[in-house]
Tab-separated table of C-alpha atoms in Angstrom:
chain	number	residue	atom	x	y	z
R	109	UNK	CA	-5.857	18.860	6.652
R	110	UNK	CA	-5.934	19.536	9.398
R	111	UNK	CA	-9.615	20.547	10.233
R	112	UNK	CA	-7.138	23.982	11.913
R	113	UNK	CA	-6.353	24.454	9.229
R	114	UNK	CA	-7.342	27.042	6.046
R	115	UNK	CA	-6.673	26.333	2.239
R	116	UNK	CA	-5.202	29.483	1.603
R	117	UNK	CA	-4.404	27.488	-1.708
R	118	UNK	CA	-6.208	28.709	-4.998
R	119	UNK	CA	-8.167	25.762	-6.607
R	120	UNK	CA	-7.506	23.711	-9.087
R	121	UNK	CA	-8.981	24.383	-13.079
R	122	UNK	CA	-11.986	22.144	-13.671
R	123	UNK	CA	-14.972	21.066	-10.558
R	124	UNK	CA	-13.972	21.606	-6.968
R	125	UNK	CA	-15.649	20.524	-4.822
R	126	UNK	CA	-17.744	23.187	-2.694
R	127	UNK	CA	-16.024	25.367	-0.082
R	128	UNK	CA	-17.170	24.496	3.082
R	129	UNK	CA	-16.438	27.539	6.463
R	130	UNK	CA	-17.398	25.752	10.006
R	131	UNK	CA	-17.375	27.992	12.808
R	132	UNK	CA	-17.922	26.135	16.416
R	133	UNK	CA	-15.357	26.682	20.008
R	134	UNK	CA	-15.768	22.697	20.092
R	135	UNK	CA	-12.441	21.644	18.707
R	136	UNK	CA	-13.451	18.143	19.231
R	137	UNK	CA	-17.163	19.413	17.018
R	138	UNK	CA	-14.842	20.747	14.209
R	139	UNK	CA	-12.491	17.807	13.697
R	140	UNK	CA	-15.526	15.572	13.480
R	141	UNK	CA	-17.856	17.735	11.229
R	142	UNK	CA	-14.343	18.083	9.237
R	143	UNK	CA	-14.033	14.465	9.170
R	144	UNK	CA	-17.406	14.048	8.176
R	145	UNK	CA	-17.604	16.423	4.769
R	146	UNK	CA	-14.931	15.385	3.462
R	147	UNK	CA	-15.692	11.688	3.424
R	148	UNK	CA	-18.329	12.776	1.258
R	149	UNK	CA	-16.649	13.896	-1.315
R	150	UNK	CA	-18.600	16.411	-2.244
R	151	UNK	CA	-17.294	19.102	-0.441
R	152	UNK	CA	-14.550	20.441	1.025
R	153	UNK	CA	-13.790	21.657	4.642
R	154	UNK	CA	-12.522	25.461	3.071
R	155	UNK	CA	-11.783	26.418	7.667
R	156	UNK	CA	-11.866	25.534	10.204
R	157	UNK	CA	-12.018	28.420	13.143
R	158	UNK	CA	-13.089	28.646	16.941
R	159	UNK	CA	-15.231	31.935	16.647
R	160	UNK	CA	-17.170	34.239	15.078
R	161	UNK	CA	-14.633	37.318	14.842
R	162	UNK	CA	-11.724	34.281	13.060
R	163	UNK	CA	-14.606	32.940	10.877
R	164	UNK	CA	-14.715	37.412	9.781
R	165	UNK	CA	-11.185	37.610	9.026
R	166	UNK	CA	-11.116	33.976	6.999
R	167	UNK	CA	-14.212	35.737	5.687
R	168	UNK	CA	-11.973	38.747	4.179
R	169	UNK	CA	-9.597	36.448	2.397
R	170	UNK	CA	-11.707	33.560	1.336
R	171	UNK	CA	-14.671	32.360	-0.679
R	172	UNK	CA	-16.933	29.919	0.142
R	173	UNK	CA	-19.959	28.220	-0.570
R	174	UNK	CA	-21.536	27.587	2.885
R	175	UNK	CA	-20.538	28.478	6.377
R	176	UNK	CA	-21.048	25.776	9.641
R	177	UNK	CA	-22.248	28.524	12.124
R	178	UNK	CA	-22.549	27.192	16.133
R	179	UNK	CA	-24.701	29.934	18.248
R	180	UNK	CA	-23.005	29.752	20.966
R	181	UNK	CA	-19.550	30.500	21.355
R	182	UNK	CA	-17.764	32.731	23.905
R	183	UNK	CA	-17.774	36.302	22.585
R	184	UNK	CA	-19.936	37.013	19.839
R	185	UNK	CA	-22.861	34.565	19.528
R	186	UNK	CA	-23.668	33.317	16.677
R	187	UNK	CA	-27.295	34.966	16.352
R	188	UNK	CA	-25.973	38.334	16.633
R	189	UNK	CA	-22.786	37.858	14.244
R	190	UNK	CA	-25.000	36.042	11.797
R	191	UNK	CA	-26.360	38.924	9.572
R	192	UNK	CA	-22.206	39.978	9.802
R	193	UNK	CA	-21.706	36.344	8.555
R	194	UNK	CA	-23.934	36.717	5.696
R	195	UNK	CA	-22.193	40.062	4.576
R	196	UNK	CA	-19.144	38.332	5.718
R	197	UNK	CA	-20.004	35.444	2.804
R	198	UNK	CA	-21.241	37.325	-0.155
R	199	UNK	CA	-22.908	34.946	-1.143
R	200	UNK	CA	-22.617	32.031	0.912
R	201	UNK	CA	-25.615	29.692	2.168
R	202	UNK	CA	-25.507	29.080	5.696
R	203	UNK	CA	-26.832	26.435	7.926
R	204	UNK	CA	-26.779	27.037	12.181
R	205	UNK	CA	-25.669	23.978	13.617
R	206	UNK	CA	-26.361	24.576	17.245
R	207	UNK	CA	-28.223	21.886	19.541
R	208	UNK	CA	-29.914	25.548	20.542
R	209	UNK	CA	-32.032	24.641	16.946
R	210	UNK	CA	-34.197	22.230	19.333
R	211	UNK	CA	-37.626	20.793	17.862
R	212	UNK	CA	-39.540	24.457	18.671
R	213	UNK	CA	-37.404	26.154	19.332
R	214	UNK	CA	-37.279	29.695	19.812
R	215	UNK	CA	-33.611	30.401	18.651
R	216	UNK	CA	-34.609	27.932	15.164
R	217	UNK	CA	-36.981	30.628	14.158
R	218	UNK	CA	-34.554	33.656	15.145
R	219	UNK	CA	-32.007	32.477	13.100
R	220	UNK	CA	-34.419	32.049	9.871
R	221	UNK	CA	-35.422	35.036	10.441
R	222	UNK	CA	-31.634	36.686	10.079
R	223	UNK	CA	-31.255	35.325	6.909
R	224	UNK	CA	-29.816	31.597	7.836
R	225	UNK	CA	-30.855	29.125	4.829
R	226	UNK	CA	-30.956	26.669	7.746
R	227	UNK	CA	-30.948	24.964	10.678
R	228	UNK	CA	-30.006	21.951	12.611
R	229	UNK	CA	-29.455	20.072	15.042
R	230	UNK	CA	-26.134	19.250	16.768
R	231	UNK	CA	-26.332	17.026	19.176
R	232	UNK	CA	-24.277	16.154	21.855
R	233	UNK	CA	-20.662	15.385	20.582
R	234	UNK	CA	-20.347	11.783	22.858
R	235	UNK	CA	-23.899	11.623	19.721
R	236	UNK	CA	-21.782	12.868	15.942
R	237	UNK	CA	-21.369	10.481	14.212
R	238	UNK	CA	-24.364	8.182	12.068
R	239	UNK	CA	-27.312	9.870	11.617
R	240	UNK	CA	-26.374	13.427	12.516
R	241	UNK	CA	-23.789	13.006	9.386
R	242	UNK	CA	-26.511	12.154	7.468
R	243	UNK	CA	-28.762	14.524	8.441
R	244	UNK	CA	-25.897	17.393	7.721
R	245	UNK	CA	-24.542	15.758	4.345
R	246	UNK	CA	-28.813	15.779	2.520
R	247	UNK	CA	-28.986	19.307	4.198
R	248	UNK	CA	-25.475	20.610	2.392
R	249	UNK	CA	-27.065	19.062	-1.343
R	250	UNK	CA	-29.564	20.529	-0.563
R	251	UNK	CA	-28.925	23.589	-0.305
R	252	UNK	CA	-25.252	23.634	-3.414
R	253	UNK	CA	-28.413	21.316	-5.166
R	254	UNK	CA	-30.491	24.935	-6.050
R	255	UNK	CA	-33.504	24.224	-7.585
R	256	UNK	CA	-33.887	26.397	-10.486
R	257	UNK	CA	-37.315	25.231	-12.265
R	258	UNK	CA	-36.270	26.563	-15.305
R	259	UNK	CA	-34.891	30.114	-16.323
R	260	UNK	CA	-37.166	32.075	-18.148
R	261	UNK	CA	-37.783	35.103	-19.020
R	262	UNK	CA	-36.964	38.411	-16.471
R	263	UNK	CA	-40.319	40.241	-14.427
R	264	UNK	CA	-39.844	43.669	-14.490
R	265	UNK	CA	-43.036	45.685	-12.779
R	266	UNK	CA	-43.139	49.130	-11.598
R	267	UNK	CA	-43.466	49.509	-7.689
R	268	UNK	CA	-46.611	51.468	-7.465
R	269	UNK	CA	-46.861	54.425	-4.481
R	270	UNK	CA	-50.191	54.850	-4.926
R	271	UNK	CA	-52.821	53.341	-3.027
R	272	UNK	CA	-55.403	52.113	-4.795
R	273	UNK	CA	-57.788	48.616	-3.234
R	274	UNK	CA	-57.890	46.370	-6.104
R	275	UNK	CA	-57.470	43.034	-3.372
R	276	UNK	CA	-58.830	41.580	-0.637
R	277	UNK	CA	-56.848	39.150	0.565
R	278	UNK	CA	-52.620	38.768	0.215
R	279	UNK	CA	-51.963	35.067	0.469
R	280	UNK	CA	-48.105	33.522	1.120
R	281	UNK	CA	-46.529	30.985	0.292
R	282	UNK	CA	-42.706	30.126	1.726
R	283	UNK	CA	-40.461	27.106	1.481
R	284	UNK	CA	-36.592	27.695	2.732
R	285	UNK	CA	-35.573	30.727	3.165
R	286	UNK	CA	-38.397	32.054	3.376
R	287	UNK	CA	-38.667	33.661	6.991
R	288	UNK	CA	-35.868	35.861	5.653
R	289	UNK	CA	-38.230	36.957	2.736
R	290	UNK	CA	-41.497	37.332	5.141
R	291	UNK	CA	-39.846	39.333	7.759
R	292	UNK	CA	-38.290	41.352	4.915
R	293	UNK	CA	-42.099	41.803	3.543
R	294	UNK	CA	-43.607	42.492	6.169
R	295	UNK	CA	-41.274	45.497	6.926
R	296	UNK	CA	-42.314	47.031	3.869
R	297	UNK	CA	-45.689	47.551	5.241
R	298	UNK	CA	-47.604	50.035	7.287
R	299	UNK	CA	-49.491	50.522	10.391
R	300	UNK	CA	-51.883	51.938	8.330
R	301	UNK	CA	-52.569	48.257	6.274
R	302	UNK	CA	-54.867	46.042	6.934
R	303	UNK	CA	-55.467	43.728	4.743
R	304	UNK	CA	-56.211	40.035	5.829
R	305	UNK	CA	-52.622	38.501	5.113
R	306	UNK	CA	-52.474	33.939	5.103
R	307	UNK	CA	-48.667	32.921	5.047
R	308	UNK	CA	-48.546	28.691	4.331
R	309	UNK	CA	-44.567	28.306	5.457
R	310	UNK	CA	-42.738	25.183	5.290
R	311	UNK	CA	-42.227	24.244	8.493
R	312	UNK	CA	-43.335	22.092	11.333
R	313	UNK	CA	-45.660	21.897	13.526
R	314	UNK	CA	-43.874	22.616	16.999
R	315	UNK	CA	-42.881	25.729	15.473
R	316	UNK	CA	-45.707	27.514	14.672
R	317	UNK	CA	-46.395	29.349	17.784
R	318	UNK	CA	-43.061	30.573	17.968
R	319	UNK	CA	-43.074	31.341	13.999
R	320	UNK	CA	-47.253	33.237	14.249
R	321	UNK	CA	-45.430	35.516	17.004
R	322	UNK	CA	-42.328	36.797	15.627
R	323	UNK	CA	-44.174	37.134	12.568
R	324	UNK	CA	-46.685	39.291	15.146
R	325	UNK	CA	-43.551	41.722	16.123
R	326	UNK	CA	-42.771	41.348	12.784
R	327	UNK	CA	-45.954	42.348	11.354
R	328	UNK	CA	-46.804	45.252	13.728
R	329	UNK	CA	-50.414	43.663	13.735
R	330	UNK	CA	-52.008	40.401	15.336
R	331	UNK	CA	-51.407	36.951	13.401
R	332	UNK	CA	-52.490	33.451	14.887
R	333	UNK	CA	-52.082	29.996	13.403
R	334	UNK	CA	-55.373	28.582	12.438
R	335	UNK	CA	-58.054	26.649	13.487
R	336	UNK	CA	-61.674	25.582	11.887
R	337	UNK	CA	-63.701	28.016	11.489
R	338	UNK	CA	-61.582	30.800	11.616
R	339	UNK	CA	-62.618	34.206	10.601
R	340	UNK	CA	-60.290	35.973	7.892
R	341	UNK	CA	-60.536	39.590	9.194
R	342	UNK	CA	-59.162	43.274	8.169
R	343	UNK	CA	-55.625	43.950	9.932
R	344	UNK	CA	-55.182	39.661	10.767
R	345	UNK	CA	-52.539	37.544	9.690
R	346	UNK	CA	-52.768	33.766	9.206
R	347	UNK	CA	-50.490	31.480	8.892
R	348	UNK	CA	-51.120	27.402	7.977
R	349	UNK	CA	-50.551	25.024	11.314
R	350	UNK	CA	-48.498	23.147	10.109
R	351	UNK	CA	-50.055	19.818	10.338
R	352	UNK	CA	-52.956	20.722	7.751
R	353	UNK	CA	-53.405	22.590	4.480
R	354	UNK	CA	-55.329	26.657	4.912
R	355	UNK	CA	-58.578	26.716	2.950
R	356	UNK	CA	-60.348	29.499	2.708
R	357	UNK	CA	-64.387	28.980	2.116
R	358	UNK	CA	-67.128	31.878	1.496
R	359	UNK	CA	-69.743	32.398	3.638
R	360	UNK	CA	-73.221	34.330	3.706
R	361	UNK	CA	-71.361	36.953	5.516
R	362	UNK	CA	-67.831	36.705	4.829
R	363	UNK	CA	-64.979	34.655	4.530
R	364	UNK	CA	-63.959	31.540	7.040
R	365	UNK	CA	-61.227	28.525	7.320
R	366	UNK	CA	-61.537	25.071	6.868
R	367	UNK	CA	-58.443	23.709	7.868
R	368	UNK	CA	-58.153	19.574	5.578
R	369	UNK	CA	-54.951	16.618	5.290
R	370	UNK	CA	-56.176	15.426	2.009
R	371	UNK	CA	-51.884	14.668	0.548
R	372	UNK	CA	-51.669	17.768	-1.556
R	373	UNK	CA	-49.300	17.233	-5.397
R	374	UNK	CA	-47.140	18.806	-4.185
R	375	UNK	CA	-46.160	16.329	-0.871
R	376	UNK	CA	-46.142	19.437	0.465
R	377	UNK	CA	-48.226	18.852	4.663
R	378	UNK	CA	-49.189	22.620	4.643
R	379	UNK	CA	-49.147	23.293	0.633
R	380	UNK	CA	-49.467	26.262	-0.799
R	381	UNK	CA	-51.196	24.992	-3.692
R	382	UNK	CA	-53.926	24.245	-1.719
R	383	UNK	CA	-54.635	28.244	-0.328
R	384	UNK	CA	-53.889	29.095	-3.523
R	385	UNK	CA	-56.646	27.260	-5.171
R	386	UNK	CA	-58.822	28.455	-2.376
R	387	UNK	CA	-58.147	31.540	-2.236
R	388	UNK	CA	-59.545	31.699	-6.404
R	389	UNK	CA	-62.174	30.550	-5.373
R	390	UNK	CA	-63.719	32.710	-3.145
R	391	UNK	CA	-61.896	35.564	-3.616
R	392	UNK	CA	-61.285	35.174	-7.780
R	393	UNK	CA	-59.488	38.651	-9.205
R	394	UNK	CA	-59.905	40.521	-5.449
R	395	UNK	CA	-56.668	37.938	-4.498
R	396	UNK	CA	-52.790	38.497	-4.383
R	397	UNK	CA	-50.475	35.205	-4.262
R	398	UNK	CA	-46.885	35.805	-3.106
R	399	UNK	CA	-44.933	32.614	-3.778
R	400	UNK	CA	-40.856	33.208	-1.995
R	401	UNK	CA	-38.175	31.544	-1.713
R	402	UNK	CA	-38.742	27.745	-1.406
R	403	UNK	CA	-37.140	24.025	-2.648
R	404	UNK	CA	-39.987	21.939	-5.071
R	405	UNK	CA	-42.999	23.497	-7.377
R	406	UNK	CA	-45.107	23.529	-3.866
R	407	UNK	CA	-47.196	26.546	-5.344
R	408	UNK	CA	-46.886	26.228	-8.870
R	409	UNK	CA	-50.699	24.300	-9.308
R	410	UNK	CA	-52.265	26.978	-7.234
R	411	UNK	CA	-50.536	29.706	-8.732
R	412	UNK	CA	-52.582	28.670	-12.234
R	413	UNK	CA	-55.140	28.457	-10.322
R	414	UNK	CA	-55.215	32.016	-9.537
R	415	UNK	CA	-54.169	33.140	-12.636
R	416	UNK	CA	-56.876	32.030	-14.740
R	417	UNK	CA	-59.303	33.488	-11.998
R	418	UNK	CA	-57.824	37.211	-12.534
R	419	UNK	CA	-56.193	36.928	-9.338
R	420	UNK	CA	-51.767	38.205	-9.489
R	421	UNK	CA	-49.066	36.417	-9.019
R	422	UNK	CA	-45.745	37.317	-7.539
R	423	UNK	CA	-42.618	35.824	-6.875
R	424	UNK	CA	-39.615	36.541	-5.087
R	425	UNK	CA	-36.206	37.506	-8.138
R	426	UNK	CA	-33.485	34.181	-8.126
R	427	UNK	CA	-30.877	36.848	-6.613
R	428	UNK	CA	-33.010	36.975	-3.266
R	429	UNK	CA	-33.932	33.872	-3.051
R	430	UNK	CA	-32.132	31.175	-0.913
R	431	UNK	CA	-33.821	28.252	-3.556
R	432	UNK	CA	-34.762	29.493	-6.564
R	433	UNK	CA	-37.287	25.944	-6.161
R	434	UNK	CA	-41.014	27.357	-6.402
R	435	UNK	CA	-40.695	30.760	-7.043
R	436	UNK	CA	-38.434	29.537	-10.365
R	437	UNK	CA	-41.636	26.565	-10.978
R	438	UNK	CA	-44.352	29.294	-11.303
R	439	UNK	CA	-41.652	32.394	-13.685
R	440	UNK	CA	-41.301	29.052	-15.585
R	441	UNK	CA	-45.624	28.519	-16.072
R	442	UNK	CA	-45.604	31.496	-16.681
R	443	UNK	CA	-48.083	32.744	-14.203
R	444	UNK	CA	-45.607	35.268	-12.900
R	445	UNK	CA	-47.081	38.664	-13.125
R	446	UNK	CA	-43.895	40.949	-11.729
R	447	UNK	CA	-40.581	39.568	-10.350
R	448	UNK	CA	-39.443	41.381	-7.411
R	449	UNK	CA	-37.088	41.525	-4.135
R	450	UNK	CA	-39.307	40.591	-0.706
R	451	UNK	CA	-38.623	44.309	-0.152
R	452	UNK	CA	-39.991	45.975	-3.286
R	453	UNK	CA	-43.079	43.188	-2.615
R	454	UNK	CA	-43.832	44.359	0.529
R	455	UNK	CA	-44.309	47.766	-1.307
R	456	UNK	CA	-46.761	46.062	-4.050
R	457	UNK	CA	-48.410	44.719	-1.402
R	458	UNK	CA	-48.734	48.072	0.977
R	459	UNK	CA	-49.482	49.580	-2.477
R	460	UNK	CA	-52.715	48.045	-2.562
R	461	UNK	CA	-51.865	47.524	-6.918
R	462	UNK	CA	-51.894	45.130	-9.516
R	463	UNK	CA	-48.369	44.648	-10.900
R	464	UNK	CA	-47.769	47.380	-13.705
């Protein structure tokens, strides 16, 4: 099939390859990426278009599973168009593939905050083979292999609107899809909310400085990357660095941060489990743990320990998650006290009450 052609025929009965839409202004890039995708057998190029306008027109009449979106394009750029692409995609995952997504680049965090499922650095045209193709296939496979670690029974909670003082700290764990969920959660917090917030988000170290800056803007309060012996204070958000676990240690006059580097059961660095485990020890039943979208099972062990100490666990619902692996694992293990969409989790946090 020509990479610029659009498939209009209905899929044949039976299992079908995941359908991919390529949005890139380079005809060469579209052709090479299309050949890579279709050579794998598991994926099919549903369309390949040069700009956002053509993509939105295509999506108005066709369903796809994944959208590969470039950022630097004539007319409307990919970041500006991303929210509209997500709506037009009707559930399709958006993978931003752009040279702007270099390690630590602001565009990467912006794309994830706006709702992209993942990002991938697009090399020069001469290097659009080999390693790039392998990484692209892996990212597509992971997006399609949505981990639902046990469906379990759905838990529903009425979000309280009155403010209480049931918690002294909020600890949040997230991975793939978690930055967009975080942005929705934090927007629900009023300026008057002053409880300290700890965040472990799976990201490489080079992204953390800009990630902290983005979180500060979204939350309207101070946000810092954790350092050893940093004090946990009201009104402050502390995020785990990319190369260490974030732990809490209670001192005589408060709680301090300790950074550790031991292997975690999940294999993640940083891992949500050590954060939850230490919060359980330091705060007991006065802690609220939150697990947002992410692959794998990181956070399940720590959620159990936090729940056993009397803390409450709230997880993101499956419908709003890019991947329901982490929250689904907590639900399957029976540790979740409520399952909510991110904005509703934010409202619950703002109310400072335990889930009903």
